[in-house]
Amino acid sequence: MTSPENAVSPPILIPFVEPLRTGGELEALREAVGRRRLSGDNLAARGAEAYLRGALGVAHALLTPSGTAALELAALLAELQPGDEVVMPSFTFSSTANAVVLRGATPVFVDVRADTLNIDADLIRPALTERTRAIMVVHYAGVPCDMDPIMALAKTHGLIVIEDAAQALHARYRGRPAGALGDMAAFSFHETKNIHCGEGGVFVCDQQTWGERAEIIREKGTNRAAFFRGEIDKYTWVDVGSSFLPSELNAAFLGAQLERSLEITRLRLDLWDEYQASLGGLQEAGVALTPQIPQDCAHNAHIYHLRLPSAERRTAVLQAMRREGVQGVSHYVPLHSAPAGRRYGRWVGEMTNTDRAGEGLLRLPLGSEMKTEAVAQVIDVVRRAVA
Ligand SMILES: Cc1ncc(COP(=O)(O)O)c(C=O)c1O
């Protein structure tokens, strides 16, 4: 008899994520090694930053070792202090809130919208106090938040808006790129993202003073970047800082992916559309919700998800998929109910949509290198498991 302990799981035939390879990475790495300048802020890094400035239409783009580091850089630039509050969705990754908590400030969580799972602009206003300094938005699944009302509210109350655009490279809102909609933004190039370098990120902003200060904070609080440009004759410690520079190797790998990133986004969108066309019926049948993309948004196919009516249903579907070698995953344990969220943050209002998504959301495998047969197999398994 097979006990649960010695039961052998079937092999994973279709993994949830396979980090992208474009084929150009090894050559880019070879060239970087040949140049023998492997610390941060070298040729490949500058190339990647120039690409990102152009693609996003922003004045400053500084590569960082992770999206998390880019968020921490943003929190430093926003000069968050102990006692300050930052309104953000509860339905996000820990890094969004950690950046605030590390400055001694308090994340104030609000619910997300039922359709996009992005922060509900109408719920921000009731969460504001005289201590609120900033709003952090998260473009979940690469679907941009409804930014115009959020920016209008921020302007009225003198608040900084930080976009957690970790998942949103090449997404657009009313024709404008995600990451260029608020005051500052952070993107992730973690291997689970559409475009990656294993671990990596970028901080972006338009404002000159923040751009200049970011360069210093990223270089351990020194004006070394200005020294290398020949603007000063020696460099020194001028500000607080950390080591927020990625190695040239990561930048070279990233550069090889960025140059094909629009094409990769299109490939992902085709697969996402295939899921939506084939699984849309589940929503009509009332057994699962499928993603909804507002008219104002052009998403980047970062995630295809289904929302099941309960945690039990999700576990059952995940297990049924897994038995046939298809790996799915859940997404997020809401921060307001996580141990650290309760310790460091507080929340305002009902969390109905956040809690429902945390219990029922299931992400399907998606990657630009996926074969159409694999997508068809996932669709077949999911249809049978959900019905
Ligand atoms: C919404 C969100 N914010 C922040 C991060 C952190 O990015 P990184 O893993 O590059 O530190 C992620 C990564 O998964 C994310 O999805």
Tab-separated table of C-alpha atoms in Angstrom, residues 92-236:
chain	number	residue	atom	x	y	z
A	92	THR	CA	0.924	42.304	-3.162
A	93	PHE	CA	4.357	40.871	-2.483
A	94	SER	CA	6.153	41.503	0.814
A	95	SER	CA	8.724	43.770	-0.875
A	96	THR	CA	6.145	46.536	-1.459
A	97	ALA	CA	5.521	46.823	2.281
A	98	ASN	CA	9.059	46.002	3.444
A	99	ALA	CA	10.457	49.061	1.679
A	100	VAL	CA	8.195	51.207	3.874
A	101	VAL	CA	8.741	49.247	7.084
A	102	LEU	CA	12.537	49.441	6.697
A	103	ARG	CA	12.217	53.229	6.916
A	104	GLY	CA	10.225	52.910	10.139
A	105	ALA	CA	7.011	53.959	8.384
A	106	THR	CA	3.680	52.113	8.432
A	107	PRO	CA	2.006	50.396	5.483
A	108	VAL	CA	-1.746	51.042	5.482
A	109	PHE	CA	-3.472	48.315	3.492
A	110	VAL	CA	-6.666	48.750	1.506
A	111	ASP	CA	-8.704	46.375	-0.637
A	112	VAL	CA	-8.271	45.786	-4.351
A	113	ARG	CA	-10.812	45.992	-7.160
A	114	ALA	CA	-12.719	42.821	-7.984
A	115	ASP	CA	-11.879	43.017	-11.694
A	116	THR	CA	-8.116	43.759	-11.892
A	117	LEU	CA	-7.012	42.987	-8.318
A	118	ASN	CA	-5.321	46.397	-8.373
A	119	ILE	CA	-5.706	48.972	-5.615
A	120	ASP	CA	-9.209	50.431	-5.554
A	121	ALA	CA	-8.760	54.165	-6.125
A	122	ASP	CA	-12.013	54.897	-4.251
A	123	LEU	CA	-10.668	53.231	-1.097
A	124	ILE	CA	-7.497	55.313	-0.876
A	125	ARG	CA	-9.223	58.521	0.212
A	126	PRO	CA	-10.782	57.004	3.399
A	127	ALA	CA	-7.360	55.596	4.374
A	128	LEU	CA	-5.587	58.975	4.312
A	129	THR	CA	-4.559	60.645	7.587
A	130	GLU	CA	-2.376	63.657	8.346
A	131	ARG	CA	0.526	61.174	8.500
A	132	THR	CA	0.068	59.814	4.974
A	133	ARG	CA	3.120	60.596	2.834
A	134	ALA	CA	2.772	58.338	-0.175
A	135	ILE	CA	0.630	55.914	-2.148
A	136	MET	CA	2.156	52.729	-3.509
A	137	VAL	CA	0.321	51.113	-6.384
A	138	VAL	CA	0.994	47.640	-7.777
A	139	HIS	CA	0.215	46.818	-11.403
A	140	TYR	CA	-0.824	43.256	-10.654
A	141	ALA	CA	-0.235	40.720	-13.433
A	142	GLY	CA	1.068	43.515	-15.648
A	143	VAL	CA	-2.366	45.181	-15.826
A	144	PRO	CA	-1.941	48.880	-14.975
A	145	CYS	CA	-3.862	50.491	-12.127
A	146	ASP	CA	-6.427	53.184	-12.875
A	147	MET	CA	-3.813	55.903	-12.425
A	148	ASP	CA	-5.582	59.139	-13.374
A	149	PRO	CA	-7.843	59.314	-10.293
A	150	ILE	CA	-4.964	58.151	-8.095
A	151	MET	CA	-2.643	60.879	-9.404
A	152	ALA	CA	-5.383	63.487	-8.995
A	153	LEU	CA	-5.948	62.431	-5.370
A	154	ALA	CA	-2.189	62.448	-4.687
A	155	LYS	CA	-1.898	65.940	-6.121
A	156	THR	CA	-4.741	67.235	-3.955
A	157	HIS	CA	-3.127	65.828	-0.805
A	158	GLY	CA	0.530	66.429	-1.714
A	159	LEU	CA	1.430	62.725	-1.741
A	160	ILE	CA	4.189	60.905	-3.615
A	161	VAL	CA	3.054	58.040	-5.842
A	162	ILE	CA	5.410	55.068	-6.139
A	163	GLU	CA	4.559	52.454	-8.746
A	164	ASP	CA	5.484	48.887	-7.947
A	165	ALA	CA	5.792	47.987	-11.607
A	166	ALA	CA	7.685	44.745	-10.811
A	167	GLN	CA	5.401	42.802	-13.166
A	168	ALA	CA	4.560	45.528	-15.660
A	169	LEU	CA	7.319	46.041	-18.236
A	170	HIS	CA	5.723	47.132	-21.539
A	171	ALA	CA	2.221	47.455	-20.070
A	172	ARG	CA	0.349	50.668	-20.884
A	173	TYR	CA	-2.412	52.793	-19.385
A	174	ARG	CA	-4.231	55.196	-21.728
A	175	GLY	CA	-1.279	54.814	-24.096
A	176	ARG	CA	1.357	55.694	-21.484
A	177	PRO	CA	3.882	53.134	-20.164
A	178	ALA	CA	3.388	51.655	-16.706
A	179	GLY	CA	6.308	52.861	-14.625
A	180	ALA	CA	6.052	56.349	-16.095
A	181	LEU	CA	2.637	57.140	-14.619
A	182	GLY	CA	3.550	58.027	-11.036
A	183	ASP	CA	6.481	59.878	-9.448
A	184	MET	CA	8.879	56.931	-9.209
A	185	ALA	CA	8.725	53.254	-10.111
A	186	ALA	CA	10.427	49.929	-9.528
A	187	PHE	CA	10.572	47.019	-11.993
A	188	SER	CA	11.775	43.484	-11.306
A	189	PHE	CA	13.948	41.322	-13.558
A	190	HIS	CA	13.673	38.269	-11.333
A	191	GLU	CA	13.714	35.021	-13.314
A	192	THR	CA	9.946	34.662	-12.897
A	193	LYS	CA	9.341	37.912	-14.801
A	194	ASN	CA	8.710	38.298	-18.547
A	195	ILE	CA	12.241	39.682	-18.999
A	196	HIS	CA	14.924	38.756	-16.487
A	197	CYS	CA	18.548	38.371	-15.482
A	198	GLY	CA	18.101	35.874	-12.662
A	199	GLU	CA	17.874	38.580	-10.023
A	200	GLY	CA	17.626	42.226	-11.047
A	201	GLY	CA	15.554	45.364	-11.138
A	202	VAL	CA	15.460	48.984	-12.171
A	203	PHE	CA	14.471	52.187	-10.427
A	204	VAL	CA	12.992	54.899	-12.671
A	205	CYS	CA	11.876	58.487	-12.189
A	206	ASP	CA	11.645	61.741	-14.084
A	207	GLN	CA	12.562	64.252	-11.445
A	208	GLN	CA	16.142	65.508	-11.749
A	209	THR	CA	16.869	65.843	-8.009
A	210	TRP	CA	15.656	62.306	-7.295
A	211	GLY	CA	17.576	60.936	-10.290
A	212	GLU	CA	20.808	62.535	-9.098
A	213	ARG	CA	20.298	61.467	-5.494
A	214	ALA	CA	19.390	57.914	-6.553
A	215	GLU	CA	22.756	57.640	-8.294
A	216	ILE	CA	24.489	58.568	-5.021
A	217	ILE	CA	22.383	56.334	-2.770
A	218	ARG	CA	22.988	53.428	-5.160
A	219	GLU	CA	26.779	53.964	-4.847
A	220	LYS	CA	26.966	53.591	-1.045
A	221	GLY	CA	26.208	57.288	-0.555
A	222	THR	CA	29.203	58.444	-2.613
A	223	ASN	CA	29.444	60.673	-5.664
A	224	ARG	CA	31.503	58.045	-7.469
A	225	ALA	CA	29.338	58.131	-10.618
A	226	ALA	CA	30.050	61.863	-11.061
A	227	PHE	CA	33.765	61.152	-10.505
A	228	PHE	CA	33.772	58.497	-13.259
A	229	ARG	CA	32.116	60.975	-15.605
A	230	GLY	CA	35.006	63.381	-14.847
A	231	GLU	CA	32.706	65.943	-13.217
A	232	ILE	CA	34.716	65.989	-9.948
A	233	ASP	CA	38.376	65.157	-9.206
A	234	LYS	CA	37.800	62.762	-6.265
A	235	TYR	CA	34.799	61.054	-4.811
A	236	THR	CA	33.629	60.952	-1.231
